[in-house]
């Protein structure tokens, strides 16, 4: 399955296919004719899939790996000097290539390194986590974290190619499968009632597996359309933030130590829809359907804190400018919209424990 992302000079293709990793070099050759490649990966992914990739590339290219510790801490700004040093050691020039082989952490970090090293080196994304396959590898947002917050230094930098092999998810831990399913459910909620019904029709992730390439394709295509309309995130792309206002707040409230991002967004999607139903901004019964799907795919839907306590943290959210909040709500499953609001939306229900 192939998806073409049409962004003028920054256009690229995304391929989604089981066992694609075994044939990655064929696809890479079609977009890259330079000499040197640095594969950036992490110490959980590279031992599983690194050789499979580098062996295919070794006959045509000078190819080296840079294997970093796994986890969000690696996406720190302070990791960058080591990445630039590895790029210099590998003699990567502007006509060479960086391949990001890993989850969203590696994709974002390697992507930012590619956008900034020598003012831009070609980038190919080979996402290996569900979240990276359906979300972070598509759309061109790349970033690193500062001690003051996540993704504070970044760029819009489109890859030349994205290769998605759903079979690599067989080795992904269930927590990260759940996390990625949060994003899949989000796509169904905001844009695709049919996708949501497919998710409702299965009883677990295991059951859904045979539909996975098609489901990933659907999610990526939704993101493609949104990104094509709003490459630089000034309008429609905001719809992708469904569940994120409360989600970020929950993450901040627990200092990123309890719920993962996907889990926090899952709670956010359900709870914002419940509140919006009370305000007659969302069709009745919508939040109940979200709740059932979250349960099916092992995601939480409540966090046990009152809204007034959480809203103290909302004030710090970077998307909250001049006390204005652009809330993403559902008219119904599959239809989302931007609802300009303020903190009052939450304070009105301050005593509600979500
Ligand atoms: N750029 C964007 O648009 C965008 C969108 C959403 C999230 N993100 C970013 O993505 C990051 C989170 O991504 P993530 O959830 O993929 O985290 P991650 O990259 O840390 O991967 C999760 C864990 O799974 C392991 N892993 C990955 N693929 C595996 C596989 N196939 N088999 C076994 N283990 C595997 C990794 O080593 C890691 O320990 C965050 O930093 C977030 O800010 C970016």
Short mmCIF file of C-alpha atoms and ligand atoms in Angstrom, two decimals:
data_model
loop_
_atom_site.label_atom_id
_atom_site.label_comp_id
_atom_site.label_asym_id
_atom_site.label_seq_id
_atom_site.Cartn_x
_atom_site.Cartn_y
_atom_site.Cartn_z
CA UNK A 1 0.00 0.00 0.00
CA UNK A 2 1.32 3.38 -0.94
CA UNK A 3 0.36 6.87 0.13
CA UNK A 4 1.73 9.96 -1.62
CA UNK A 5 2.00 13.04 0.53
CA UNK A 6 1.65 16.07 -1.72
CA UNK A 7 3.57 19.00 -0.32
CA UNK A 8 5.04 20.50 -3.50
CA UNK A 9 8.83 20.28 -3.39
CA UNK A 10 8.56 18.45 -0.05
CA UNK A 11 6.37 15.62 -1.38
CA UNK A 12 7.19 12.03 -0.45
CA UNK A 13 5.77 8.52 -0.41
CA UNK A 14 4.81 6.27 2.47
CA UNK A 15 4.76 2.50 1.96
CA UNK A 16 2.89 0.21 4.35
CA UNK A 17 3.34 -3.53 3.99
CA UNK A 18 4.00 -6.57 6.14
CA UNK A 19 7.70 -7.60 5.95
CA UNK A 20 8.66 -4.39 4.15
CA UNK A 21 11.81 -4.14 6.26
CA UNK A 22 13.30 -7.13 4.40
CA UNK A 23 13.09 -5.15 1.17
CA UNK A 24 13.85 -1.68 2.54
CA UNK A 25 16.98 -1.18 0.42
CA UNK A 26 14.96 -1.51 -2.81
CA UNK A 27 12.79 1.41 -1.74
CA UNK A 28 15.67 3.46 -0.37
CA UNK A 29 17.53 3.15 -3.68
CA UNK A 30 14.62 4.83 -5.46
CA UNK A 31 15.00 8.06 -3.48
CA UNK A 32 18.68 8.08 -2.50
CA UNK A 33 21.64 7.93 -4.85
CA UNK A 34 24.33 9.31 -2.50
CA UNK A 35 27.10 7.36 -0.83
CA UNK A 36 26.88 7.39 2.95
CA UNK A 37 24.14 6.53 5.41
CA UNK A 38 23.95 6.92 9.18
CA UNK A 39 21.24 4.73 10.70
CA UNK A 40 20.10 6.23 13.99
CA UNK A 41 18.34 3.77 16.27
CA UNK A 42 18.00 2.79 19.92
CA UNK A 43 19.39 -0.10 21.94
CA UNK A 44 16.11 -2.02 21.93
CA UNK A 45 15.25 -1.65 18.27
CA UNK A 46 18.69 -1.93 16.66
CA UNK A 47 19.47 -5.41 18.07
CA UNK A 48 16.13 -6.63 16.70
CA UNK A 49 16.08 -5.00 13.26
CA UNK A 50 19.32 -3.09 12.69
CA UNK A 51 21.27 -5.82 10.95
CA UNK A 52 18.38 -6.76 8.73
CA UNK A 53 18.51 -3.21 7.40
CA UNK A 54 22.24 -2.50 7.39
CA UNK A 55 23.10 -5.79 5.62
CA UNK A 56 20.85 -4.83 2.70
CA UNK A 57 22.44 -1.40 2.45
CA UNK A 58 26.06 -2.49 2.83
CA UNK A 59 26.49 -3.51 -0.81
CA UNK A 60 25.54 -0.10 -2.21
CA UNK A 61 26.42 2.35 0.51
CA UNK A 62 28.88 3.13 3.30
CA UNK A 63 26.51 2.53 6.14
CA UNK A 64 27.06 3.00 9.90
CA UNK A 65 24.77 2.80 12.91
CA UNK A 66 24.44 5.18 15.83
CA UNK A 67 22.68 3.28 18.62
CA UNK A 68 21.36 5.42 21.47
CA UNK A 69 19.77 4.43 24.79
CA UNK A 70 16.02 3.86 24.45
CA UNK A 71 13.46 6.13 26.09
CA UNK A 72 12.33 9.74 26.15
CA UNK A 73 15.51 10.89 27.98
CA UNK A 74 17.41 10.33 24.71
CA UNK A 75 15.29 12.99 22.98
CA UNK A 76 17.05 15.58 25.12
CA UNK A 77 18.76 18.61 23.56
CA UNK A 78 21.99 17.41 25.20
CA UNK A 79 22.01 14.27 23.03
CA UNK A 80 22.45 16.38 19.90
CA UNK A 81 26.21 17.12 20.13
CA UNK A 82 26.89 13.38 20.22
CA UNK A 83 24.66 12.87 17.18
CA UNK A 84 26.42 15.66 15.24
CA UNK A 85 29.80 14.15 16.22
CA UNK A 86 28.67 10.76 14.86
CA UNK A 87 27.54 12.45 11.64
CA UNK A 88 30.93 14.15 11.29
CA UNK A 89 32.79 10.91 12.08
CA UNK A 90 30.74 9.12 9.42
CA UNK A 91 31.65 11.96 6.99
CA UNK A 92 27.98 12.59 6.23
CA UNK A 93 27.71 15.39 3.65
CA UNK A 94 24.65 17.24 2.36
CA UNK A 95 24.20 14.62 -0.33
CA UNK A 96 24.11 11.76 2.20
CA UNK A 97 21.31 10.25 4.26
CA UNK A 98 20.07 9.73 7.81
CA UNK A 99 17.73 6.78 8.42
CA UNK A 100 15.66 6.90 11.61
CA UNK A 101 14.94 3.31 12.70
CA UNK A 102 12.85 3.32 15.86
CA UNK A 103 9.90 4.80 17.70
CA UNK A 104 8.87 8.43 17.99
CA UNK A 105 11.87 9.30 20.15
CA UNK A 106 14.37 8.26 17.48
CA UNK A 107 12.20 9.69 14.68
CA UNK A 108 11.95 13.09 16.34
CA UNK A 109 15.61 13.24 17.40
CA UNK A 110 17.10 11.90 14.14
CA UNK A 111 14.66 14.10 12.23
CA UNK A 112 15.78 17.21 14.08
CA UNK A 113 19.44 16.27 13.59
CA UNK A 114 18.72 15.81 9.86
CA UNK A 115 16.95 19.18 9.65
CA UNK A 116 19.81 21.06 11.31
CA UNK A 117 23.06 19.28 10.39
CA UNK A 118 24.68 21.13 7.46
CA UNK A 119 21.34 23.00 7.14
CA UNK A 120 19.57 19.82 6.12
CA UNK A 121 20.46 16.25 5.24
CA UNK A 122 18.07 13.79 3.58
CA UNK A 123 15.94 11.78 6.03
CA UNK A 124 14.13 8.45 5.75
CA UNK A 125 11.81 7.33 8.53
CA UNK A 126 11.40 3.63 9.35
CA UNK A 127 9.02 3.82 12.32
CA UNK A 128 8.90 0.74 14.55
CA UNK A 129 6.38 1.62 17.28
CA UNK A 130 2.64 1.81 16.61
CA UNK A 131 2.59 5.47 17.63
CA UNK A 132 5.41 6.28 15.24
CA UNK A 133 3.77 4.31 12.42
CA UNK A 134 0.39 6.02 12.68
CA UNK A 135 1.48 9.43 13.83
CA UNK A 136 4.96 10.76 14.52
CA UNK A 137 6.75 9.58 11.36
CA UNK A 138 4.22 11.40 9.17
CA UNK A 139 3.81 15.14 9.02
CA UNK A 140 7.34 16.44 9.34
CA UNK A 141 7.33 17.63 12.93
CA UNK A 142 10.74 16.91 14.45
CA UNK A 143 11.97 18.05 17.84
CA UNK A 144 14.04 17.58 20.96
CA UNK A 145 13.18 18.31 24.59
CA UNK A 146 14.57 20.97 26.92
CA UNK A 147 14.58 20.64 30.73
CA UNK A 148 11.71 23.20 30.69
CA UNK A 149 9.46 21.08 28.48
CA UNK A 150 8.99 18.60 25.69
CA UNK A 151 9.49 19.42 22.00
CA UNK A 152 10.59 22.98 22.70
CA UNK A 153 13.32 22.96 20.02
CA UNK A 154 12.17 21.66 16.69
CA UNK A 155 11.43 22.15 13.03
CA UNK A 156 9.12 21.17 10.23
CA UNK A 157 11.24 18.83 8.13
CA UNK A 158 9.68 16.34 5.75
CA UNK A 159 11.30 12.94 5.17
CA UNK A 160 12.10 11.71 1.64
CA UNK A 161 10.40 8.38 2.33
CA UNK A 162 8.57 6.55 5.12
CA UNK A 163 8.66 2.74 5.29
CA UNK A 164 6.12 1.10 7.58
CA UNK A 165 6.36 -2.61 8.34
CA UNK A 166 3.52 -3.61 10.71
CA UNK A 167 5.17 -6.98 11.50
CA UNK A 168 7.83 -5.25 13.61
CA UNK A 169 5.05 -4.48 16.10
CA UNK A 170 5.18 -8.17 17.12
CA UNK A 171 8.08 -7.29 19.41
CA UNK A 172 6.61 -4.07 20.80
CA UNK A 173 5.57 -4.28 24.46
CA UNK A 174 1.87 -4.19 25.25
CA UNK A 175 2.13 -0.82 26.99
CA UNK A 176 3.38 0.79 23.79
CA UNK A 177 0.77 -1.08 21.74
CA UNK A 178 -1.90 0.44 24.00
CA UNK A 179 -0.27 3.83 23.65
CA UNK A 180 -0.39 3.65 19.86
CA UNK A 181 -3.97 2.38 19.95
CA UNK A 182 -4.87 5.62 21.73
CA UNK A 183 -3.81 7.48 18.59
CA UNK A 184 -5.64 5.03 16.31
CA UNK A 185 -8.84 5.55 18.32
CA UNK A 186 -8.27 9.31 18.09
CA UNK A 187 -8.21 9.16 14.27
CA UNK A 188 -11.50 7.26 14.28
CA UNK A 189 -13.01 9.83 16.64
CA UNK A 190 -11.95 12.92 14.72
CA UNK A 191 -12.31 11.84 11.10
CA UNK A 192 -13.54 8.35 10.40
CA UNK A 193 -16.67 6.72 11.84
CA UNK A 194 -15.95 3.63 9.71
CA UNK A 195 -12.54 3.17 11.29
CA UNK A 196 -14.14 3.62 14.71
CA UNK A 197 -16.71 0.93 13.89
CA UNK A 198 -13.89 -1.41 12.82
CA UNK A 199 -12.27 -0.82 16.21
CA UNK A 200 -15.61 -1.50 17.91
CA UNK A 201 -16.03 -4.73 15.97
CA UNK A 202 -12.92 -6.37 17.45
CA UNK A 203 -12.59 -7.59 21.01
CA UNK A 204 -8.86 -6.98 21.48
CA UNK A 205 -5.66 -5.89 19.75
CA UNK A 206 -4.84 -9.53 18.94
CA UNK A 207 -8.14 -9.85 17.06
CA UNK A 208 -7.54 -6.67 15.15
CA UNK A 209 -4.05 -7.68 14.01
CA UNK A 210 -5.02 -9.04 10.61
CA UNK A 211 -6.59 -5.67 9.76
CA UNK A 212 -3.55 -3.80 11.04
CA UNK A 213 -1.92 -2.80 7.72
CA UNK A 214 -5.28 -1.44 6.52
CA UNK A 215 -5.87 0.35 9.84
CA UNK A 216 -2.40 1.93 9.79
CA UNK A 217 -3.01 2.93 6.17
CA UNK A 218 -6.26 4.62 7.15
CA UNK A 219 -4.64 6.53 10.04
CA UNK A 220 -1.69 7.67 7.94
CA UNK A 221 -4.03 8.79 5.18
CA UNK A 222 -6.09 10.84 7.62
CA UNK A 223 -2.92 12.47 8.88
CA UNK A 224 -1.77 13.05 5.28
CA UNK A 225 -4.92 14.97 4.40
CA UNK A 226 -4.73 17.09 7.55
CA UNK A 227 -1.01 17.82 7.01
CA UNK A 228 -1.50 18.64 3.33
CA UNK A 229 -4.11 21.24 4.30
CA UNK A 230 -2.05 22.64 7.16
CA UNK A 231 1.63 21.76 6.90
CA UNK A 232 2.72 24.31 9.50
CA UNK A 233 0.07 23.64 12.15
CA UNK A 234 -1.87 26.89 12.11
CA UNK A 235 -5.41 25.57 11.63
CA UNK A 236 -6.96 22.20 10.77
CA UNK A 237 -3.98 20.27 12.13
CA UNK A 238 -5.24 21.29 15.56
CA UNK A 239 -7.93 18.59 15.19
CA UNK A 240 -5.16 16.04 15.78
CA UNK A 241 -4.99 17.43 19.31
CA UNK A 242 -8.33 15.87 20.28
CA UNK A 243 -7.96 14.75 23.90
CA UNK A 244 -4.68 16.61 24.27
CA UNK A 245 -5.74 19.62 26.38
CA UNK A 246 -6.75 17.40 29.28
CA UNK A 247 -4.14 14.82 28.28
CA UNK A 248 -1.20 17.25 28.55
CA UNK A 249 -2.60 18.53 31.79
CA UNK A 250 -2.77 15.05 33.27
CA UNK A 251 0.81 14.36 32.13
CA UNK A 252 2.01 17.61 33.69
CA UNK A 253 0.03 17.04 36.87
CA UNK A 254 1.82 13.74 37.42
CA UNK A 255 5.17 15.12 36.18
CA UNK A 256 5.10 12.69 33.24
CA UNK A 257 5.58 9.91 35.79
CA UNK A 258 2.27 8.05 35.76
CA UNK A 259 0.20 8.00 32.56
CA UNK A 260 2.05 7.66 29.26
CA UNK A 261 1.15 10.20 26.57
CA UNK A 262 -1.29 7.81 24.89
CA UNK A 263 -2.94 6.92 28.18
CA UNK A 264 -3.32 10.58 29.14
CA UNK A 265 -4.83 11.41 25.73
CA UNK A 266 -7.20 8.45 26.10
CA UNK A 267 -8.51 9.88 29.38
CA UNK A 268 -8.67 13.31 27.73
CA UNK A 269 -10.74 12.07 24.77
CA UNK A 270 -13.33 10.39 26.96
CA UNK A 271 -13.58 13.09 29.60
CA UNK A 272 -13.75 16.08 27.22
CA UNK A 273 -16.50 14.30 25.28
CA UNK A 274 -18.40 13.64 28.48
CA UNK A 275 -18.23 17.33 29.41
CA UNK A 276 -19.12 18.39 25.86
CA UNK A 277 -22.19 16.14 25.98
CA UNK A 278 -23.31 17.95 29.16
CA UNK A 279 -22.91 21.23 27.25
CA UNK A 280 -24.85 19.81 24.27
CA UNK A 281 -21.76 20.32 22.10
CA UNK A 282 -21.38 16.60 21.38
CA UNK A 283 -24.07 14.07 20.45
CA UNK A 284 -25.32 12.04 23.41
CA UNK A 285 -23.82 8.56 23.68
CA UNK A 286 -20.52 9.55 22.02
CA UNK A 287 -18.44 9.37 25.19
CA UNK A 288 -19.96 5.96 26.05
CA UNK A 289 -18.76 4.57 22.70
CA UNK A 290 -15.29 6.02 23.30
CA UNK A 291 -15.27 4.46 26.77
CA UNK A 292 -16.06 0.99 25.43
CA UNK A 293 -13.33 1.18 22.78
CA UNK A 294 -10.76 2.43 25.29
CA UNK A 295 -11.62 -0.54 27.52
CA UNK A 296 -11.27 -2.98 24.62
CA UNK A 297 -7.76 -1.79 23.83
CA UNK A 298 -6.51 -1.59 27.40
CA UNK A 299 -6.55 2.17 27.81
CA UNK A 300 -7.57 4.15 30.90
CA UNK A 301 -10.43 6.65 30.89
CA UNK A 302 -10.20 8.34 34.29
CA UNK A 303 -7.45 9.60 36.57
CA UNK A 304 -9.16 10.37 39.88
CA UNK A 305 -8.39 14.12 40.14
CA UNK A 306 -10.85 17.01 40.22
CA UNK A 307 -11.02 19.35 37.25
CA UNK A 308 -10.28 22.40 39.41
CA UNK A 309 -7.01 20.86 40.53
CA UNK A 310 -6.10 19.93 36.98
CA UNK A 311 -7.00 23.35 35.55
CA UNK A 312 -4.23 24.91 37.62
CA UNK A 313 -1.92 22.98 35.35
CA UNK A 314 -3.91 23.84 32.20
CA UNK A 315 -2.87 27.48 32.69
CA UNK A 316 0.67 26.33 31.91
CA UNK A 317 -0.23 24.55 28.70
CA UNK A 318 1.58 26.23 25.79
CA UNK A 319 -1.55 26.04 23.65
CA UNK A 320 -3.41 28.23 26.12
CA UNK A 321 -2.73 31.79 24.95
CA UNK A 322 -4.39 34.76 26.74
CA UNK A 323 -6.72 32.45 28.64
CA UNK A 324 -8.11 31.24 25.33
CA UNK A 325 -8.41 27.53 24.79
CA UNK A 326 -9.09 26.00 21.42
CA UNK A 327 -10.87 22.83 22.43
CA UNK A 328 -11.18 20.01 19.94
CA UNK A 329 -14.60 18.44 20.27
CA UNK A 330 -16.62 15.83 18.42
CA UNK A 331 -19.97 16.64 16.89
CA UNK A 332 -20.29 12.88 16.83
CA UNK A 333 -17.91 9.98 16.22
CA UNK A 334 -15.96 10.74 13.04
CA UNK A 335 -16.72 14.48 12.98
CA UNK A 336 -14.50 16.89 14.92
CA UNK A 337 -14.40 20.67 15.20
CA UNK A 338 -12.52 23.45 16.91
CA UNK A 339 -14.46 25.08 19.74
CA UNK A 340 -12.91 28.36 20.94
CA UNK A 341 -13.32 28.48 24.71
CA UNK A 342 -11.64 29.46 27.97
CA UNK A 343 -10.65 27.81 31.22
CA UNK A 344 -14.23 28.45 32.37
CA UNK A 345 -15.25 25.40 30.36
CA UNK A 346 -13.47 23.26 32.94
CA UNK A 347 -13.94 25.45 36.02
CA UNK A 348 -17.72 25.21 35.66
CA UNK A 349 -17.30 21.50 36.45
CA UNK A 350 -14.46 22.11 38.92
CA UNK A 351 -15.68 19.60 41.50
CA UNK A 352 -16.04 16.83 38.95
CA UNK A 353 -13.51 14.07 39.47
CA UNK A 354 -12.33 12.84 36.11
N1 LIG B 1 6.62 14.28 15.56
C1 LIG B 1 5.37 14.07 15.84
O1 LIG B 1 4.45 14.49 15.12
C2 LIG B 1 5.03 13.29 17.08
C3 LIG B 1 3.71 12.86 17.29
C4 LIG B 1 3.45 12.08 18.43
C5 LIG B 1 4.47 11.77 19.30
N2 LIG B 1 5.74 12.21 19.06
C6 LIG B 1 6.85 11.86 19.96
O2 LIG B 1 7.04 10.47 19.92
C7 LIG B 1 7.68 10.07 21.13
C8 LIG B 1 7.07 8.80 21.64
O3 LIG B 1 7.20 7.81 20.66
P1 LIG B 1 7.10 6.26 21.02
O4 LIG B 1 5.92 6.01 21.84
O5 LIG B 1 7.31 5.52 19.77
O6 LIG B 1 8.32 6.08 22.03
P2 LIG B 1 9.76 5.41 21.86
O7 LIG B 1 10.44 5.86 20.65
O8 LIG B 1 10.44 5.63 23.17
O9 LIG B 1 9.41 3.87 21.67
C9 LIG B 1 8.77 3.18 22.70
C10 LIG B 1 9.64 2.01 23.23
O10 LIG B 1 9.44 0.93 22.37
C11 LIG B 1 10.69 0.43 21.91
N3 LIG B 1 10.43 -0.05 20.56
C12 LIG B 1 10.10 0.69 19.46
N4 LIG B 1 9.81 -0.11 18.44
C13 LIG B 1 9.95 -1.38 18.87
C14 LIG B 1 9.76 -2.66 18.28
N5 LIG B 1 9.32 -2.79 17.03
N6 LIG B 1 10.01 -3.75 19.04
C15 LIG B 1 10.43 -3.63 20.33
N7 LIG B 1 10.59 -2.46 20.95
C16 LIG B 1 10.36 -1.34 20.23
C17 LIG B 1 11.65 1.57 22.01
O11 LIG B 1 12.97 1.11 22.18
C18 LIG B 1 11.12 2.29 23.26
O12 LIG B 1 11.66 1.68 24.43
C19 LIG B 1 7.56 11.23 22.11
O13 LIG B 1 8.81 11.85 22.27
C20 LIG B 1 6.59 12.18 21.41
O14 LIG B 1 6.85 13.55 21.70
C21 LIG B 1 6.02 12.96 17.96
#
